[in-house]
Amino acid sequence: MSVILIVEDDKDLREMLRTALQRKDHTVVEAENGKEALLYFKPDITDLVITDLIMPDEDGLKVIMKIKELKKDIKIIAISGGGKGGPGSYLTLARALGADEIYYKPFSLNDLTARISELLQVEQ
Amino acid sequence: MKNPEEMKRKISRTDRTQALNKSGMTDTLRVTAGIAHDLNNILATISGYAELMNNDLDPDSPLRENSGKILSGTAKARILTQEILSLGKLSWKRESLSDVPAILGETIDFLMTSIPENISVVTDIPETGLYAKADPVKIFRVFLNLIGNAVDAMETTGGMLKAAVRMTGRNEIKEVAPENKIRKDLIGVTIRDTGKGMDAEMIKKIFDPLYSSGKSGTGLGLTMVKIFLDEIDAEIVVNSVAGQGTEFNIYIPLAD
């Protein structure tokens, strides 16, 4: 069982992710923007962060940078449904900033949960 | 008085729009990008719950077909939202150089979740950059259309999609398109499928506006492909055999 922080401003999507991850026996902490994410992220407790990128109150790129400063080896998955400069520009930046995996929305939930298991196995 | 949930949603959208505004996009694009972004969130929620439902069903449950159709629908809608984001007329400050192999790889990554399992994908894409003087969004859109058509052509039968990029000399284009005046080295891109293919009559019409051989779409896709490629003096050559498949070869001038 691991502790996963979900950072997503869309309430319905956040709930869907929480349901899926709790079914995999993970403990889920939810933040609806970047500011909350930085409050709820605990370096000693949080094992993995899933973060949206375009959000009010601190975007996901800042979240990745700040969380990486707090815990260098934290596993991060970035998710995004849009952005400037065409597809993937934000996600490419997220990857460059240290995200271990990136997904365009809508993504395959089974792919996402499988990747989470892989990343957490490496961690353990 | 509005209910608190509705007000919260409105505030949330305004804040997000402000976040997008920092990027320097035009007003029209900003609004459109915001809508596409929100739609993708909704699609992610729908497809996620459909997958959760699918995981709960017995392997032989007839309901699996229904959840599969929800997933297929959301995958198609995702392509539409991407089309909205990359519409050429909604221009924002564009980069003038395109790393063609990187964009082809990105397009395939983007489409992977909507490619049915009965289609195998083979790529031969160099990791080193090959740059063309072109708008990356338009190059993405060219690949999106061609690969999307290839997948459509194999949807029922399955098959193999091949996408490759290579550097080639001017001699190759002299053979296939002698009227082309390009005097530079070229980036050669191949998109090949083993789908239903086309006869000679269909090939003549595929770049015509409003002609569509697919069961969906307006037919504008390949017309736009041709327009975008003409803008950068690129050439597109089609080889197809009915019942065997189609190959598109694109030749894009290498940037100086």
PDB file of N, CA, C and O in Angstrom, chain A residues 92-122:
ATOM      1  N   THR A  92       5.700  17.787 -22.260  1.00  0.00           N
ATOM      2  CA  THR A  92       7.133  17.680 -22.550  1.00  0.00           C
ATOM      3  C   THR A  92       7.935  18.447 -21.505  1.00  0.00           C
ATOM      4  O   THR A  92       8.969  17.970 -21.025  1.00  0.00           O
ATOM      5  N   LEU A  93       7.439  19.618 -21.134  1.00  0.00           N
ATOM      6  CA  LEU A  93       8.102  20.393 -20.082  1.00  0.00           C
ATOM      7  C   LEU A  93       8.080  19.637 -18.756  1.00  0.00           C
ATOM      8  O   LEU A  93       9.071  19.612 -18.024  1.00  0.00           O
ATOM      9  N   ALA A  94       6.927  19.024 -18.474  1.00  0.00           N
ATOM     10  CA  ALA A  94       6.796  18.265 -17.223  1.00  0.00           C
ATOM     11  C   ALA A  94       7.825  17.142 -17.172  1.00  0.00           C
ATOM     12  O   ALA A  94       8.474  16.912 -16.158  1.00  0.00           O
ATOM     13  N   ARG A  95       7.984  16.468 -18.287  1.00  0.00           N
ATOM     14  CA  ARG A  95       8.971  15.394 -18.383  1.00  0.00           C
ATOM     15  C   ARG A  95      10.381  15.950 -18.138  1.00  0.00           C
ATOM     16  O   ARG A  95      11.175  15.382 -17.394  1.00  0.00           O
ATOM     17  N   ALA A  96      10.649  17.107 -18.759  1.00  0.00           N
ATOM     18  CA  ALA A  96      11.977  17.718 -18.602  1.00  0.00           C
ATOM     19  C   ALA A  96      12.232  18.122 -17.150  1.00  0.00           C
ATOM     20  O   ALA A  96      13.370  18.122 -16.690  1.00  0.00           O
ATOM     21  N   LEU A  97      11.162  18.461 -16.448  1.00  0.00           N
ATOM     22  CA  LEU A  97      11.321  18.873 -15.046  1.00  0.00           C
ATOM     23  C   LEU A  97      11.412  17.690 -14.092  1.00  0.00           C
ATOM     24  O   LEU A  97      11.585  17.874 -12.893  1.00  0.00           O
ATOM     25  N   GLY A  98      11.224  16.488 -14.621  1.00  0.00           N
ATOM     26  CA  GLY A  98      11.435  15.320 -13.753  1.00  0.00           C
ATOM     27  C   GLY A  98      10.246  14.392 -13.600  1.00  0.00           C
ATOM     28  O   GLY A  98      10.308  13.453 -12.803  1.00  0.00           O
ATOM     29  N   ALA A  99       9.145  14.642 -14.331  1.00  0.00           N
ATOM     30  CA  ALA A  99       8.019  13.704 -14.242  1.00  0.00           C
ATOM     31  C   ALA A  99       8.462  12.349 -14.808  1.00  0.00           C
ATOM     32  O   ALA A  99       9.118  12.293 -15.848  1.00  0.00           O
ATOM     33  N   ASP A 100       8.103  11.269 -14.101  1.00  0.00           N
ATOM     34  CA  ASP A 100       8.515   9.938 -14.544  1.00  0.00           C
ATOM     35  C   ASP A 100       7.661   9.442 -15.697  1.00  0.00           C
ATOM     36  O   ASP A 100       8.086   8.612 -16.488  1.00  0.00           O
ATOM     37  N   GLU A 101       6.447   9.941 -15.760  1.00  0.00           N
ATOM     38  CA  GLU A 101       5.539   9.508 -16.831  1.00  0.00           C
ATOM     39  C   GLU A 101       4.586  10.647 -17.150  1.00  0.00           C
ATOM     40  O   GLU A 101       4.293  11.479 -16.295  1.00  0.00           O
ATOM     41  N   ILE A 102       4.129  10.700 -18.407  1.00  0.00           N
ATOM     42  CA  ILE A 102       3.178  11.740 -18.801  1.00  0.00           C
ATOM     43  C   ILE A 102       2.013  11.093 -19.552  1.00  0.00           C
ATOM     44  O   ILE A 102       2.207  10.110 -20.269  1.00  0.00           O
ATOM     45  N   TYR A 103       0.834  11.631 -19.347  1.00  0.00           N
ATOM     46  CA  TYR A 103      -0.347  11.111 -20.052  1.00  0.00           C
ATOM     47  C   TYR A 103      -1.205  12.262 -20.567  1.00  0.00           C
ATOM     48  O   TYR A 103      -1.484  13.213 -19.831  1.00  0.00           O
ATOM     49  N   TYR A 104      -1.614  12.147 -21.828  1.00  0.00           N
ATOM     50  CA  TYR A 104      -2.616  13.058 -22.374  1.00  0.00           C
ATOM     51  C   TYR A 104      -3.977  12.618 -21.845  1.00  0.00           C
ATOM     52  O   TYR A 104      -4.259  11.432 -21.771  1.00  0.00           O
ATOM     53  N   LYS A 105      -4.831  13.571 -21.534  1.00  0.00           N
ATOM     54  CA  LYS A 105      -6.214  13.233 -21.191  1.00  0.00           C
ATOM     55  C   LYS A 105      -7.026  13.191 -22.477  1.00  0.00           C
ATOM     56  O   LYS A 105      -6.816  14.051 -23.341  1.00  0.00           O
ATOM     57  N   PRO A 106      -7.971  12.289 -22.619  1.00  0.00           N
ATOM     58  CA  PRO A 106      -8.261  11.181 -21.705  1.00  0.00           C
ATOM     59  C   PRO A 106      -7.265  10.048 -21.908  1.00  0.00           C
ATOM     60  O   PRO A 106      -6.948   9.728 -23.039  1.00  0.00           O
ATOM     61  N   PHE A 107      -6.843   9.450 -20.813  1.00  0.00           N
ATOM     62  CA  PHE A 107      -5.840   8.391 -20.878  1.00  0.00           C
ATOM     63  C   PHE A 107      -6.487   7.058 -20.519  1.00  0.00           C
ATOM     64  O   PHE A 107      -7.630   7.014 -20.067  1.00  0.00           O
ATOM     65  N   SER A 108      -5.737   5.981 -20.729  1.00  0.00           N
ATOM     66  CA  SER A 108      -6.241   4.669 -20.315  1.00  0.00           C
ATOM     67  C   SER A 108      -5.974   4.510 -18.826  1.00  0.00           C
ATOM     68  O   SER A 108      -4.821   4.550 -18.382  1.00  0.00           O
ATOM     69  N   LEU A 109      -7.045   4.329 -18.067  1.00  0.00           N
ATOM     70  CA  LEU A 109      -6.901   4.180 -16.614  1.00  0.00           C
ATOM     71  C   LEU A 109      -6.081   2.935 -16.279  1.00  0.00           C
ATOM     72  O   LEU A 109      -5.257   2.954 -15.354  1.00  0.00           O
ATOM     73  N   ASN A 110      -6.310   1.857 -17.022  1.00  0.00           N
ATOM     74  CA  ASN A 110      -5.555   0.618 -16.749  1.00  0.00           C
ATOM     75  C   ASN A 110      -4.062   0.823 -17.007  1.00  0.00           C
ATOM     76  O   ASN A 110      -3.224   0.310 -16.268  1.00  0.00           O
ATOM     77  N   ASP A 111      -3.738   1.575 -18.059  1.00  0.00           N
ATOM     78  CA  ASP A 111      -2.319   1.881 -18.319  1.00  0.00           C
ATOM     79  C   ASP A 111      -1.732   2.692 -17.162  1.00  0.00           C
ATOM     80  O   ASP A 111      -0.613   2.451 -16.717  1.00  0.00           O
ATOM     81  N   LEU A 112      -2.517   3.667 -16.712  1.00  0.00           N
ATOM     82  CA  LEU A 112      -2.038   4.532 -15.631  1.00  0.00           C
ATOM     83  C   LEU A 112      -1.783   3.725 -14.353  1.00  0.00           C
ATOM     84  O   LEU A 112      -0.725   3.856 -13.730  1.00  0.00           O
ATOM     85  N   THR A 113      -2.751   2.889 -13.978  1.00  0.00           N
ATOM     86  CA  THR A 113      -2.582   2.140 -12.713  1.00  0.00           C
ATOM     87  C   THR A 113      -1.446   1.115 -12.832  1.00  0.00           C
ATOM     88  O   THR A 113      -0.715   0.888 -11.874  1.00  0.00           O
ATOM     89  N   ALA A 114      -1.286   0.550 -14.039  1.00  0.00           N
ATOM     90  CA  ALA A 114      -0.177  -0.404 -14.241  1.00  0.00           C
ATOM     91  C   ALA A 114       1.163   0.322 -14.098  1.00  0.00           C
ATOM     92  O   ALA A 114       2.107  -0.189 -13.488  1.00  0.00           O
ATOM     93  N   ARG A 115       1.238   1.517 -14.650  1.00  0.00           N
ATOM     94  CA  ARG A 115       2.490   2.295 -14.569  1.00  0.00           C
ATOM     95  C   ARG A 115       2.782   2.702 -13.131  1.00  0.00           C
ATOM     96  O   ARG A 115       3.935   2.709 -12.700  1.00  0.00           O
ATOM     97  N   ILE A 116       1.715   3.031 -12.395  1.00  0.00           N
ATOM     98  CA  ILE A 116       1.899   3.390 -10.979  1.00  0.00           C
ATOM     99  C   ILE A 116       2.505   2.201 -10.228  1.00  0.00           C
ATOM    100  O   ILE A 116       3.444   2.350  -9.450  1.00  0.00           O
ATOM    101  N   SER A 117       1.967   1.011 -10.479  1.00  0.00           N
ATOM    102  CA  SER A 117       2.504  -0.190  -9.808  1.00  0.00           C
ATOM    103  C   SER A 117       3.978  -0.365 -10.142  1.00  0.00           C
ATOM    104  O   SER A 117       4.788  -0.664  -9.261  1.00  0.00           O
ATOM    105  N   GLU A 118       4.325  -0.181 -11.419  1.00  0.00           N
ATOM    106  CA  GLU A 118       5.733  -0.328 -11.821  1.00  0.00           C
ATOM    107  C   GLU A 118       6.619   0.679 -11.086  1.00  0.00           C
ATOM    108  O   GLU A 118       7.657   0.320 -10.548  1.00  0.00           O
ATOM    109  N   LEU A 119       6.182   1.927 -11.076  1.00  0.00           N
ATOM    110  CA  LEU A 119       7.001   2.975 -10.452  1.00  0.00           C
ATOM    111  C   LEU A 119       7.166   2.726  -8.954  1.00  0.00           C
ATOM    112  O   LEU A 119       8.240   2.927  -8.395  1.00  0.00           O
ATOM    113  N   LEU A 120       6.099   2.250  -8.324  1.00  0.00           N
ATOM    114  CA  LEU A 120       6.186   2.019  -6.878  1.00  0.00           C
ATOM    115  C   LEU A 120       7.001   0.772  -6.561  1.00  0.00           C
ATOM    116  O   LEU A 120       7.649   0.708  -5.518  1.00  0.00           O
ATOM    117  N   GLN A 121       6.996  -0.201  -7.448  1.00  0.00           N
ATOM    118  CA  GLN A 121       7.834  -1.391  -7.236  1.00  0.00           C
ATOM    119  C   GLN A 121       9.304  -1.027  -7.283  1.00  0.00           C
ATOM    120  O   GLN A 121      10.096  -1.472  -6.473  1.00  0.00           O
ATOM    121  N   VAL A 122       9.638  -0.174  -8.246  1.00  0.00           N
ATOM    122  CA  VAL A 122      11.033   0.282  -8.355  1.00  0.00           C
ATOM    123  C   VAL A 122      11.420   1.011  -7.079  1.00  0.00           C
ATOM    124  O   VAL A 122      12.499   0.835  -6.521  1.00  0.00           O
TER     125      VAL A 122
END
